[in-house]
Coordinates of C-alpha atoms in Angstrom, one line a residue:
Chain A
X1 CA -3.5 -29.1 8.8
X2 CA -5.3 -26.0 7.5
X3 CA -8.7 -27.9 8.0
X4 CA -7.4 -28.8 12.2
X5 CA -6.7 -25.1 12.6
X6 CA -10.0 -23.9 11.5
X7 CA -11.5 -26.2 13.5
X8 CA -9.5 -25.0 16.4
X9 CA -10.3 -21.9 15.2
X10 CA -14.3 -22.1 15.2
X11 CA -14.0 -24.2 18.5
X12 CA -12.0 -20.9 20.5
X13 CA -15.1 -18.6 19.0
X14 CA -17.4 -20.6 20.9
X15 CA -15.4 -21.0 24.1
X16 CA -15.2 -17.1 24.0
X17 CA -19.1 -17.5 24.2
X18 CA -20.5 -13.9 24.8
X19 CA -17.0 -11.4 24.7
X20 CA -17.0 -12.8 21.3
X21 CA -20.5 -12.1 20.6
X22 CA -20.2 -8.3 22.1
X23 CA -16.8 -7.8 19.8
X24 CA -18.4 -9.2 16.6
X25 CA -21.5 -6.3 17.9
X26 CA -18.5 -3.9 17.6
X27 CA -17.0 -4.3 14.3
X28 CA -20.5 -4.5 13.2
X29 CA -21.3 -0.7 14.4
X30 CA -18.0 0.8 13.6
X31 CA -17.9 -0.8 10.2
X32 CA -21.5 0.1 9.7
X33 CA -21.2 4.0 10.8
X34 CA -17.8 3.7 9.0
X35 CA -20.3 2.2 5.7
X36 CA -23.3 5.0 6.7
X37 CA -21.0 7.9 6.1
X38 CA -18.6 6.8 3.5
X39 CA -22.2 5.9 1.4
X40 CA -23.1 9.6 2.2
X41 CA -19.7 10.8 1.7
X42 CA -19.6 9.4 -1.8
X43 CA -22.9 10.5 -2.8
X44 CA -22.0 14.2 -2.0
X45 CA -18.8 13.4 -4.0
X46 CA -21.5 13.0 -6.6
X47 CA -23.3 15.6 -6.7
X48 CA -20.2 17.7 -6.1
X49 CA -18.5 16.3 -9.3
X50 CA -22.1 17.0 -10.9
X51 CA -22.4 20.4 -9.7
X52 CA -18.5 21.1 -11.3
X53 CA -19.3 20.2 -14.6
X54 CA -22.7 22.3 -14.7
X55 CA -20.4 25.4 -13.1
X56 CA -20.5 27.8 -16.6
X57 CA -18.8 31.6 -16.8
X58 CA -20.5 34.1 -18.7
X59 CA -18.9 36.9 -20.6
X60 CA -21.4 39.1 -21.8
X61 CA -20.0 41.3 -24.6
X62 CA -19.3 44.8 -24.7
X63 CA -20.8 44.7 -29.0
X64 CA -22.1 42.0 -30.5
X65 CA -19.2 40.5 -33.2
X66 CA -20.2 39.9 -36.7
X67 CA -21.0 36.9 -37.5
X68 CA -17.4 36.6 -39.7
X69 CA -16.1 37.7 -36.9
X70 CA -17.6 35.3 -33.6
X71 CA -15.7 31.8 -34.9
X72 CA -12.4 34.2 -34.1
X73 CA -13.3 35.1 -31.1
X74 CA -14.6 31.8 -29.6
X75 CA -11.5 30.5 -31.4
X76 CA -9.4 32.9 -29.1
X77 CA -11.3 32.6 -25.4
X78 CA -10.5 28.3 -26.3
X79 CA -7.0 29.1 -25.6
X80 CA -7.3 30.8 -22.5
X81 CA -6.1 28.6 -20.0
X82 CA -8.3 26.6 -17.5
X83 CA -11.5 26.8 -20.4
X84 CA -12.8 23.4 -21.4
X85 CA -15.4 24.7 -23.9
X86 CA -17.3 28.0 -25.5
X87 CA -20.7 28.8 -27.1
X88 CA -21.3 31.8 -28.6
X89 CA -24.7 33.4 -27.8
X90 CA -25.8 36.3 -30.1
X91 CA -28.3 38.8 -29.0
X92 CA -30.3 37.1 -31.1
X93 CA -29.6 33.3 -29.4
X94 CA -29.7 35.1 -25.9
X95 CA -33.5 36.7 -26.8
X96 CA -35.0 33.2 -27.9
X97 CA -33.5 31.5 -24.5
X98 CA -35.6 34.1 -22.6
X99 CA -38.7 33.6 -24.2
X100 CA -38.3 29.8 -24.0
X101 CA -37.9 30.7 -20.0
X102 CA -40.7 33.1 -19.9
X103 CA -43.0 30.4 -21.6
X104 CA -46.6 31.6 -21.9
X105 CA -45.6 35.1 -20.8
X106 CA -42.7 35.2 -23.9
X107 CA -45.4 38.0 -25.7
X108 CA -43.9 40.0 -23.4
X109 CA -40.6 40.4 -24.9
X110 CA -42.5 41.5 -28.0
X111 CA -43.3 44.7 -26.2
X112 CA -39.7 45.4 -26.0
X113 CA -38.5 48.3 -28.3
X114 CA -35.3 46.4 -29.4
X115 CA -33.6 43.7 -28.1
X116 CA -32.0 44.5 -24.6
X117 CA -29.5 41.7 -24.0
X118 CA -25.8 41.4 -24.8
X119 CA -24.3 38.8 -27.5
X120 CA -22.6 36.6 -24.6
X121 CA -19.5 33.5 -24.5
X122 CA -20.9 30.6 -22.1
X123 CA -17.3 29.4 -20.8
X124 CA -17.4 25.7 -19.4
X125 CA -14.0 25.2 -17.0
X126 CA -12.2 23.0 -17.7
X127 CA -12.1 20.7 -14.6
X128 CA -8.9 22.2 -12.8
X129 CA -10.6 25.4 -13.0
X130 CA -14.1 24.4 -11.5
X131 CA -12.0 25.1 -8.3
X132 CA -12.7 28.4 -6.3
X133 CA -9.1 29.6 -7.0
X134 CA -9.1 28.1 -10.4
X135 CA -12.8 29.4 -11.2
X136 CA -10.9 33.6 -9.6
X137 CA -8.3 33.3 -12.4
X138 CA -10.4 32.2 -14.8
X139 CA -12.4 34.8 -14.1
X140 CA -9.4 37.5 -14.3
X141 CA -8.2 36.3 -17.6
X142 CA -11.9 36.6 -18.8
X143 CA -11.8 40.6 -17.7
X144 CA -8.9 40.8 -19.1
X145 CA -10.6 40.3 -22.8
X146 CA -11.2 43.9 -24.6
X147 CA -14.0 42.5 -25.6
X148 CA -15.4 41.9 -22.0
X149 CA -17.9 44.1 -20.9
X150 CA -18.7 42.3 -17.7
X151 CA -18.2 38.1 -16.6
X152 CA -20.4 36.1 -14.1
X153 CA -19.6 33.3 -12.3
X154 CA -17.9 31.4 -9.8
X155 CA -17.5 28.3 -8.3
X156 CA -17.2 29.4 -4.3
X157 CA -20.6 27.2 -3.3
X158 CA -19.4 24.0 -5.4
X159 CA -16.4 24.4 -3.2
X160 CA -19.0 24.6 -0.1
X161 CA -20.6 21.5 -1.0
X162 CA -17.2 20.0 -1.2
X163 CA -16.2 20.8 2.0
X164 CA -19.2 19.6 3.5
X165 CA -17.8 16.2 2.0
X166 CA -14.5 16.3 3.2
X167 CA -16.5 16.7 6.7
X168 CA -18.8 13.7 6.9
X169 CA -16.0 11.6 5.2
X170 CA -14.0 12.8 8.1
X171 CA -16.4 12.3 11.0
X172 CA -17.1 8.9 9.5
X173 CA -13.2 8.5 9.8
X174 CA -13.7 9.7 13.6
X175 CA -16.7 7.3 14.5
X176 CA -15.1 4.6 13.0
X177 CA -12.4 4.7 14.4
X178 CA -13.7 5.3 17.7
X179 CA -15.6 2.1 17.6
X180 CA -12.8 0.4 15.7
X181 CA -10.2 0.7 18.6
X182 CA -13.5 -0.5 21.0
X183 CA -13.6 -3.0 18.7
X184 CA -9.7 -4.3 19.0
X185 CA -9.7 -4.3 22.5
X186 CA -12.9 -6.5 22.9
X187 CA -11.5 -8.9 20.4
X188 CA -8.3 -9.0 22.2
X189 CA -10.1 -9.6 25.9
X190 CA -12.1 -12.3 23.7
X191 CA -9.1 -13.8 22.8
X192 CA -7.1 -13.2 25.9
X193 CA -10.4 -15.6 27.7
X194 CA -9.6 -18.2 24.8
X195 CA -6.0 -18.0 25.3
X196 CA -6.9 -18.8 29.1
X197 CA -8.9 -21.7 28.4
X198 CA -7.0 -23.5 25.8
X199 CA -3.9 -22.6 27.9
X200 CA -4.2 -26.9 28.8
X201 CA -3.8 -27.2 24.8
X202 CA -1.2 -24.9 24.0
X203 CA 1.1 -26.6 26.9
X204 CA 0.2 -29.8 25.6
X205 CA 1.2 -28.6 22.1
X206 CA 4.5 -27.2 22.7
X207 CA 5.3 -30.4 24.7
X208 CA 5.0 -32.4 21.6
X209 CA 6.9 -30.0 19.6
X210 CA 4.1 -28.5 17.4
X211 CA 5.6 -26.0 15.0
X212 CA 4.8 -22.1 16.5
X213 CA 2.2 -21.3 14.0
X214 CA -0.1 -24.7 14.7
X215 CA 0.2 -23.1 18.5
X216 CA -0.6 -19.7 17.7
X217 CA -2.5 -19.5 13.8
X218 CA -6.4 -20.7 15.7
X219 CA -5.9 -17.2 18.0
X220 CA -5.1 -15.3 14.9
X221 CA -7.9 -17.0 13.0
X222 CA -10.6 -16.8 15.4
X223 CA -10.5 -13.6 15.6
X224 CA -10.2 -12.6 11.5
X225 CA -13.6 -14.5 12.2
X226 CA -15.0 -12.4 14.3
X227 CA -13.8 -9.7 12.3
X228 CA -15.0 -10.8 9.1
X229 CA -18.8 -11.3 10.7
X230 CA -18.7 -8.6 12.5
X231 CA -18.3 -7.0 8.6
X232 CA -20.6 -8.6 6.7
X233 CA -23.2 -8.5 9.7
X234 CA -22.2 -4.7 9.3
X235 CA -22.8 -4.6 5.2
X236 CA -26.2 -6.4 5.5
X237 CA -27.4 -3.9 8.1
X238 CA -26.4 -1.0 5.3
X239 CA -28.1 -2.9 2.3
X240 CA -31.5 -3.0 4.8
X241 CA -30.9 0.8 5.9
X242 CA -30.5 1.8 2.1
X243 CA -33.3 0.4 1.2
X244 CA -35.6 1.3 3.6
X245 CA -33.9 5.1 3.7
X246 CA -33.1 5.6 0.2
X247 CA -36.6 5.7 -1.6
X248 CA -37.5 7.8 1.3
X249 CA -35.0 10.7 1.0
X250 CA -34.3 10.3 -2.3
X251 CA -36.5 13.1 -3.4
X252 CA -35.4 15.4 -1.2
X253 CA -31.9 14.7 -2.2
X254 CA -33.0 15.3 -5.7
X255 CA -34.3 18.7 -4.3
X256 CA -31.1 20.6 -2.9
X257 CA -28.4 18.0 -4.6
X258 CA -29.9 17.1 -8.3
X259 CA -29.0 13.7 -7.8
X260 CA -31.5 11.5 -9.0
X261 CA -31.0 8.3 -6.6
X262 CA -28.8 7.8 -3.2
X263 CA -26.2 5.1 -4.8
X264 CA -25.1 2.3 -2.7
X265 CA -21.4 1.3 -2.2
X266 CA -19.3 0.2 -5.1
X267 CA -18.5 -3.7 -5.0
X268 CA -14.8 -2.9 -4.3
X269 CA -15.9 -0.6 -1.4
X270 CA -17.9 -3.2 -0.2
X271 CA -14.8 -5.7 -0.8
X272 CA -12.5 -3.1 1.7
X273 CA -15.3 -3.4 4.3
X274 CA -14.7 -6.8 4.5
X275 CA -11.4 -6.5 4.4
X276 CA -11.0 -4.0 7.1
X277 CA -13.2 -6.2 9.6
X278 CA -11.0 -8.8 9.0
X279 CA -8.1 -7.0 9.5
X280 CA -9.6 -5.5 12.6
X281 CA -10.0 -9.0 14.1
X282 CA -6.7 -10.2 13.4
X283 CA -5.1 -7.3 15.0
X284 CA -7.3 -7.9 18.2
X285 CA -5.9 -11.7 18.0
X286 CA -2.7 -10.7 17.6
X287 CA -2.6 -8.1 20.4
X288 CA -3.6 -10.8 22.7
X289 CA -0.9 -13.9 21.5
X290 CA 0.7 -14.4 24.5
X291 CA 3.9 -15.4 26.0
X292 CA 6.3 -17.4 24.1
X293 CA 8.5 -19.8 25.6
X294 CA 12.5 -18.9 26.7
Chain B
X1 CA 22.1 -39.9 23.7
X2 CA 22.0 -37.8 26.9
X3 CA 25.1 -36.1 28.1
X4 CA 24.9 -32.9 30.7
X5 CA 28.6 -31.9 31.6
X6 CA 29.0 -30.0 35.0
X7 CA 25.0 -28.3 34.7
X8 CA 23.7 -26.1 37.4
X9 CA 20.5 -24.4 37.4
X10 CA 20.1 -21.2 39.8
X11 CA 16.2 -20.0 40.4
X12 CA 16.2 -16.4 41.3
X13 CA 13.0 -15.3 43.5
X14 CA 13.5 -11.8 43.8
X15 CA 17.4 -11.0 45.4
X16 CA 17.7 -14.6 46.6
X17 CA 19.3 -17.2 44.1
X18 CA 18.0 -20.8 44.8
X19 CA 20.1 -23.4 43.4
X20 CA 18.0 -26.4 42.2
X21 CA 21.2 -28.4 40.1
X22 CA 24.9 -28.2 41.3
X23 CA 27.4 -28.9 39.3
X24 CA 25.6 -32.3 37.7
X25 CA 27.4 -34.1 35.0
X26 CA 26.0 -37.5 33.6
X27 CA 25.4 -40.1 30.1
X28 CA 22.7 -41.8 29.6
X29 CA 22.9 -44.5 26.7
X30 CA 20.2 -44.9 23.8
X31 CA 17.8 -47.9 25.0
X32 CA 18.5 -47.6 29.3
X33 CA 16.0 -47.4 31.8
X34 CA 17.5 -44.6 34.2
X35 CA 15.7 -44.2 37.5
X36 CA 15.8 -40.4 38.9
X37 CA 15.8 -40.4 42.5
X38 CA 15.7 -38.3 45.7
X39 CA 13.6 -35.9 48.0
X40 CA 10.9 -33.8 47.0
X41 CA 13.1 -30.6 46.1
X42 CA 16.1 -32.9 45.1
X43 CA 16.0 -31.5 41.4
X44 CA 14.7 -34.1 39.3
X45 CA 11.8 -32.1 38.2
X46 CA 14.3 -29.6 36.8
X47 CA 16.7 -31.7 35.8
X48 CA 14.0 -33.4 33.3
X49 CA 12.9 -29.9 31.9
X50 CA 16.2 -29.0 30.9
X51 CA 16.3 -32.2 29.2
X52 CA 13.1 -31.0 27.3
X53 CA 13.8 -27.8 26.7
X54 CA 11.4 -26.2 29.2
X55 CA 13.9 -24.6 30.7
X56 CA 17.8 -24.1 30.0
X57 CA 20.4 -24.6 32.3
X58 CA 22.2 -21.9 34.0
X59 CA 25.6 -23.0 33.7
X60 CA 27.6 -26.4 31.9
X61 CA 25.9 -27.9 28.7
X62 CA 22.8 -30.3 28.3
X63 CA 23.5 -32.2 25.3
X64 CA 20.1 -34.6 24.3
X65 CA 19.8 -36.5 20.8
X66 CA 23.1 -35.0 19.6
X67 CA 21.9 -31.1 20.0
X68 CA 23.1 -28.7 22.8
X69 CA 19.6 -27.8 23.8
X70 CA 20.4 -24.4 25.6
X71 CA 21.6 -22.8 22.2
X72 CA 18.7 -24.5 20.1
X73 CA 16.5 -21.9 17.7
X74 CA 12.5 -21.8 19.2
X75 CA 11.6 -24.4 15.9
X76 CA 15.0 -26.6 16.9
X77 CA 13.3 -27.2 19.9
X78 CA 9.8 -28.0 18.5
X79 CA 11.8 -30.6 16.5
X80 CA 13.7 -31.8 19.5
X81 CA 10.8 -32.4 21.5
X82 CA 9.1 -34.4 18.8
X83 CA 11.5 -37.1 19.3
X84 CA 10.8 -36.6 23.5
X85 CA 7.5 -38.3 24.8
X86 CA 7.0 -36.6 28.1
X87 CA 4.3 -37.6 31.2
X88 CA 3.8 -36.7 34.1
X89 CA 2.3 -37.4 37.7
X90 CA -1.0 -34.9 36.8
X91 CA -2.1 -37.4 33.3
X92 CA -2.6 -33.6 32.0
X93 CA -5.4 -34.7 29.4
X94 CA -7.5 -32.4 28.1
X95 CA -11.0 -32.6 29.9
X96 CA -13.6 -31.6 26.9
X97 CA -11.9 -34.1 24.9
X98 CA -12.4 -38.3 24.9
X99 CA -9.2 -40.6 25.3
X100 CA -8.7 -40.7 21.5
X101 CA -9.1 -36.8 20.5
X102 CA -6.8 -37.2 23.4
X103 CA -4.1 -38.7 21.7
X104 CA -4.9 -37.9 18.0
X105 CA -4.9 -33.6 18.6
X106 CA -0.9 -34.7 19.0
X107 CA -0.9 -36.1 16.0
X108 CA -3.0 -33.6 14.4
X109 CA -1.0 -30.4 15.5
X110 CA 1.9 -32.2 13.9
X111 CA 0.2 -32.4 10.9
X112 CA 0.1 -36.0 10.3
X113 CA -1.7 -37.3 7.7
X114 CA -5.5 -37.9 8.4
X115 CA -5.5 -41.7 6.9
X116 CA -2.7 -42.4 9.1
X117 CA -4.1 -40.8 12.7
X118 CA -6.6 -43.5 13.7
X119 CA -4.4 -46.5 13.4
X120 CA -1.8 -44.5 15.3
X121 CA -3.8 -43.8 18.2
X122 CA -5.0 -47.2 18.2
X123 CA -1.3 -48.7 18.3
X124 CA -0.5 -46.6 20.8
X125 CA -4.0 -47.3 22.9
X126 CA -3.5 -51.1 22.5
X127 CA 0.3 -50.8 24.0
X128 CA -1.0 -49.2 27.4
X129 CA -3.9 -51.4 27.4
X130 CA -6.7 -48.5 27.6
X131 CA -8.5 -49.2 23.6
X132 CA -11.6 -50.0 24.9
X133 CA -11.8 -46.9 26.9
X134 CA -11.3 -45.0 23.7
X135 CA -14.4 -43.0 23.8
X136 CA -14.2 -42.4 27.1
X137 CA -13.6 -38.6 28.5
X138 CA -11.0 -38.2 31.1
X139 CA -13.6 -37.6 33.9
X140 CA -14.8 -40.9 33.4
X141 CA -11.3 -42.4 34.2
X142 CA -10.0 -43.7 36.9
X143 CA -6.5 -42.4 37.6
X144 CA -4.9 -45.2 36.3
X145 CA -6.7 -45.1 32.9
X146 CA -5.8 -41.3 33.1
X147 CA -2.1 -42.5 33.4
X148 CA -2.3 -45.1 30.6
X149 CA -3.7 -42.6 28.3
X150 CA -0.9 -39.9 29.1
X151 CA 1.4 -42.8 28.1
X152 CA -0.6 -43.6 25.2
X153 CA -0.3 -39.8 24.2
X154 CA 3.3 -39.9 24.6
X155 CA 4.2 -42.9 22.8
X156 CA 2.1 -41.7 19.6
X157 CA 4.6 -40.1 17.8
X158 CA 7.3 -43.2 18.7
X159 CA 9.9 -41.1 20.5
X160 CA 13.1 -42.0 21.1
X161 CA 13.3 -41.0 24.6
X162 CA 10.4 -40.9 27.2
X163 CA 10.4 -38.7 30.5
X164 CA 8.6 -40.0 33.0
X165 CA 8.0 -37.7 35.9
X166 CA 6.4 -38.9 39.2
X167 CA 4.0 -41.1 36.4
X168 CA 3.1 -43.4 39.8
X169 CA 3.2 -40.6 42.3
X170 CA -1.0 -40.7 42.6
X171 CA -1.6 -44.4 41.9
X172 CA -2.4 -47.1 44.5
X173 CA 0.3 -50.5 44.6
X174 CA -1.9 -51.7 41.7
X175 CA -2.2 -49.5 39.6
X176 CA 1.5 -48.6 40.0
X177 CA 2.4 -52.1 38.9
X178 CA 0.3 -51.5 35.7
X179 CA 1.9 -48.5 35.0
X180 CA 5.7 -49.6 35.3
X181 CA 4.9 -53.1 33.3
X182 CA 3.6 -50.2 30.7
X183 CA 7.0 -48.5 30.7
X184 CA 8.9 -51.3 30.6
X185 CA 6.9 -52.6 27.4
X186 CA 7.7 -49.1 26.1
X187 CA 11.2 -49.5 26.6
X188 CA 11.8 -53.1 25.5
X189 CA 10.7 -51.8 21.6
X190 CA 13.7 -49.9 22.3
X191 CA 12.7 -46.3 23.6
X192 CA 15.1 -44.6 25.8
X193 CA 13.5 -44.2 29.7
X194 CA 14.1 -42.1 32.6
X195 CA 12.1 -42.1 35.0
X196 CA 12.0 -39.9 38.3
X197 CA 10.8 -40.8 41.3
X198 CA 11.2 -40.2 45.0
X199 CA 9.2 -43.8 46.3
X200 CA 12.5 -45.9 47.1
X201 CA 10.0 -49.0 47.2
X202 CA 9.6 -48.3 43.5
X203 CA 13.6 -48.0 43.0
X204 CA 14.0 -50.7 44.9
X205 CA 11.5 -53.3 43.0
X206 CA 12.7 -51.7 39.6
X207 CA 16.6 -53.0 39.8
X208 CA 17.3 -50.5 37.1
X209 CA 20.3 -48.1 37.0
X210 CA 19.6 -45.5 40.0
X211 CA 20.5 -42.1 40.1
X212 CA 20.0 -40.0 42.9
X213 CA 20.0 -36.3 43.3
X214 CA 20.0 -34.9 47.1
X215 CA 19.9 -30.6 47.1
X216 CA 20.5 -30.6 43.4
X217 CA 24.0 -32.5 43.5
X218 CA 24.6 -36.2 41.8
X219 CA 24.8 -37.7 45.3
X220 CA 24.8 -41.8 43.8
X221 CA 24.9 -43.0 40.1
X222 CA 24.6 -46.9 40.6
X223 CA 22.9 -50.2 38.8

């Protein structure tokens, strides 16, 4: 039985002939502009989680502790809440990081009468606090220190970056479902032209008593067909545009977002493309099912 | 096997109510030939869809095979009309498809077994004596072949009743003759017939119980 309705199935594709071939071009774009900016969208989620773990507070210190004194102290700013980690910098540590900055120029710092810079705490947030709120009161409690002579740092741009994120994902959302109700509709005139040409069959059927779903399960099929090559016509064309694009803009996305490669889509990403093609089909072959009997 | 107890049927078109069955009651025993007769507009068409479920009377009760088809569930039906062979005077065969596909997509949207389609269809080809045209697609036919295969389509499944509507209507004297020593054969290995017509000639050669409708009332129930 399952092998007659697939064949029933795959002959309705062909009798929709070109409305079929223009609906399987749909799903293809939607699913693909869906694809393009969910692969961009996730790559900004990259660099955005990237960019959260690198966000680091300074407290610079109003004296530098003894040395006794600094495994107290870090001890102390641990348990402040929203901190994930502390290093203790010492004039001394803070010096030696500037010279390995200034390079060939460190003789420089040699001119220096005494040493300048301020023992400091490097504070890494813990990951509810690499939030621009979360990043505010973690900055509070850090002023709040007596030992705080001034604290740097915040999180606002990571935030930025974020919200560029939640924008793309959300146009990609927009297009795609643009082109995904476009996409329904032609499926369901596809099907409605199918349903008008096997109209002799399905009379015929119902005559001999052919149980509901043998009637109506081909419709339903034929157009999770066109659904589901629409999709994968939709994942080949994003494999071929990331890898063509990708080596292309890859350093420039290196550039501004430190990521060291564009990623393509996770398998079980890939997996919901295909799933949602299918699904878009089926709801177009459903849409046009018909009248059912008195 | 057949029992309708006082049926009307009332097509509305628009405000206007047109009766098409009056107050019809009737039994027809497993294994008759009935003959359906009268005008054009007499109600015979209608009277056979309500004995298949196409349509449901609109008052009294049709009772076929033991089931009272007006309060039959949409899959009761499906299995109702798998005992009903149905033809009509159009052979209604599907054009992209030869005189076997023909016959076997009944079988195969019934989900019979694969091993057991092609003998079937050739059973049922050999009864109506159209085998050799097998391959044939219904453009190819003449309209007696057409007729023969219809028959062939509706015998497949072995039903116990066959509903023959007009099944002459378009053939010449010939052809006609081939087509009711058909039904007869089909009847004689014990399936139920009714068969409507509205040539008298026909009723008249056929010496078979008549019964006539005239404006949707049982005018004669003789033979």
């Amino acid at each position: 039985m399952l092998g007659f309705l697939i064949g029933e199935a795959l002959r309705d594709l062909r009798r929709a002939g070109r409305v079929a071939v223009s609906a399987i071009v749909l799903i293809t774009l939607s699913l693909a502009a869906l694809g393009g900016f969910w692969l961009l969208s996730a790559n900004l989620a990259r660099a955005v989680a990237n960019w959260r773990e690198r966000v680091r507070i300074i407290v610079y210190l109003k004296r530098e502790p003894a040395a006794s004194e600094a495994p107290a102290l870090v001890e102390r700013v641990q348990g402040v809440p929203g901190v994930a980690s502390v290093v203790y910098l010492s004039k001394a540590d803070a010096l030696k990081s500037l010279k390995e900055i200034l390079g060939k120029d460190a003789s420089v710092v040699a001119q220096l009468p005494a040493n300048p810079l301020p023992a400091s705490l490097e504070v890494t947030p813990a990951a509810a606090a690499a939030t621009p709120d979360g990043a505010r009161t973690l900055l509070r409690n850090l002023q709040a220190l007596p030992e705080a002579e001034e604290v740097a740092g915040s999180a606002d741009w990571v935030e930025r970056l974020s919200q560029w994120q939640r924008l793309v994902t959300t146009i990609g959302l927009g297009i795609g479902a643009v082109l995904a109700v476009a996409a329904i509709l032609t499926v369901t005139t596809s099907t409605t032209l199918i349903l008008h040409a096997r109209r002799h069959e399905m009379e015929i059927m119902r005559l001999v008593g052919a149980p509901e779903a043998a009637i109506r399960l081909p419709l339903l099929l034929q157009g999770m067909l066109q659904g589901l090559l629409g999709a994968l016509l939709a994942l080949g064309a994003l494999v071929v545009a990331h890898e063509l694009v990708a080596p292309r803009l890859e350093p420039l996305v290196n550039l501004t977002l430190g990521l060291s490669h564009l990623q393509f889509l996770p398998l079980a990403s890939l997996m919901m493309l295909l799933a949602a093609g299918t699904l878009l089909g089926a709801l177009g072959g459903w849409l046009a099912r018909g009248r059912r009997e008195p | 096997m057949i029992e309708l107890h006082r049926v009307s049927k009332v097509f509305s078109v628009g405000p206007v109510k047109v009766p098409a069955l009056s107050d019809v009651s009737l039994r027809i025993a497993k294994g008759e030939f009935v003959v359906l007769t009268g005008a054009s507009g007499a109600g015979k068409t209608t009277l056979l869809r309500l004995l298949y479920r196409d349509d449901v009377p609109s008052d009294g009760e049709v009772q076929v095979l033991g089931e009272d088809v007006a309060s039959l569930r949409r899959s009761e039906v499906a299995a109702l009309r798998r005992s009903i062979g149905v033809v009509f005077q159009d052979a209604k065969l599907l054009p992209a498809r030869t005189v076997y596909e023909n016959v076997a997509f009944v079988l195969r949207v019934l989900g019979t077994p694969k091993r057991e389609i092609t003998p079937r269809v050739f059973d049922a080809l050999r009864t109506v004596g159209i085998s050799a045209r097998a391959q044939a697609y219904p453009a190819q036919l003449s309209q007696g072949e057409a007729q023969r295969a219809s028959l062939a389509r509706a015998i497949v499944r072995q039903p116990s009743l066959l509903l023959a509507d007009e099944p002459t209507g378009n053939l010449d004297d010939a052809m006609e003759a081939e087509i009711i020593d058909v039904i007869k054969d089909i009847r004689a290995g014990g399936t139920t017939v009714i068969l409507a017509t509205h040539q008298s000639r026909l009723v008249r050669a056929l010496r078979r119980r008549t019964i006539t409708l005239d404006g949707g009332y049982l005018l004669k129930d003789e033979g």
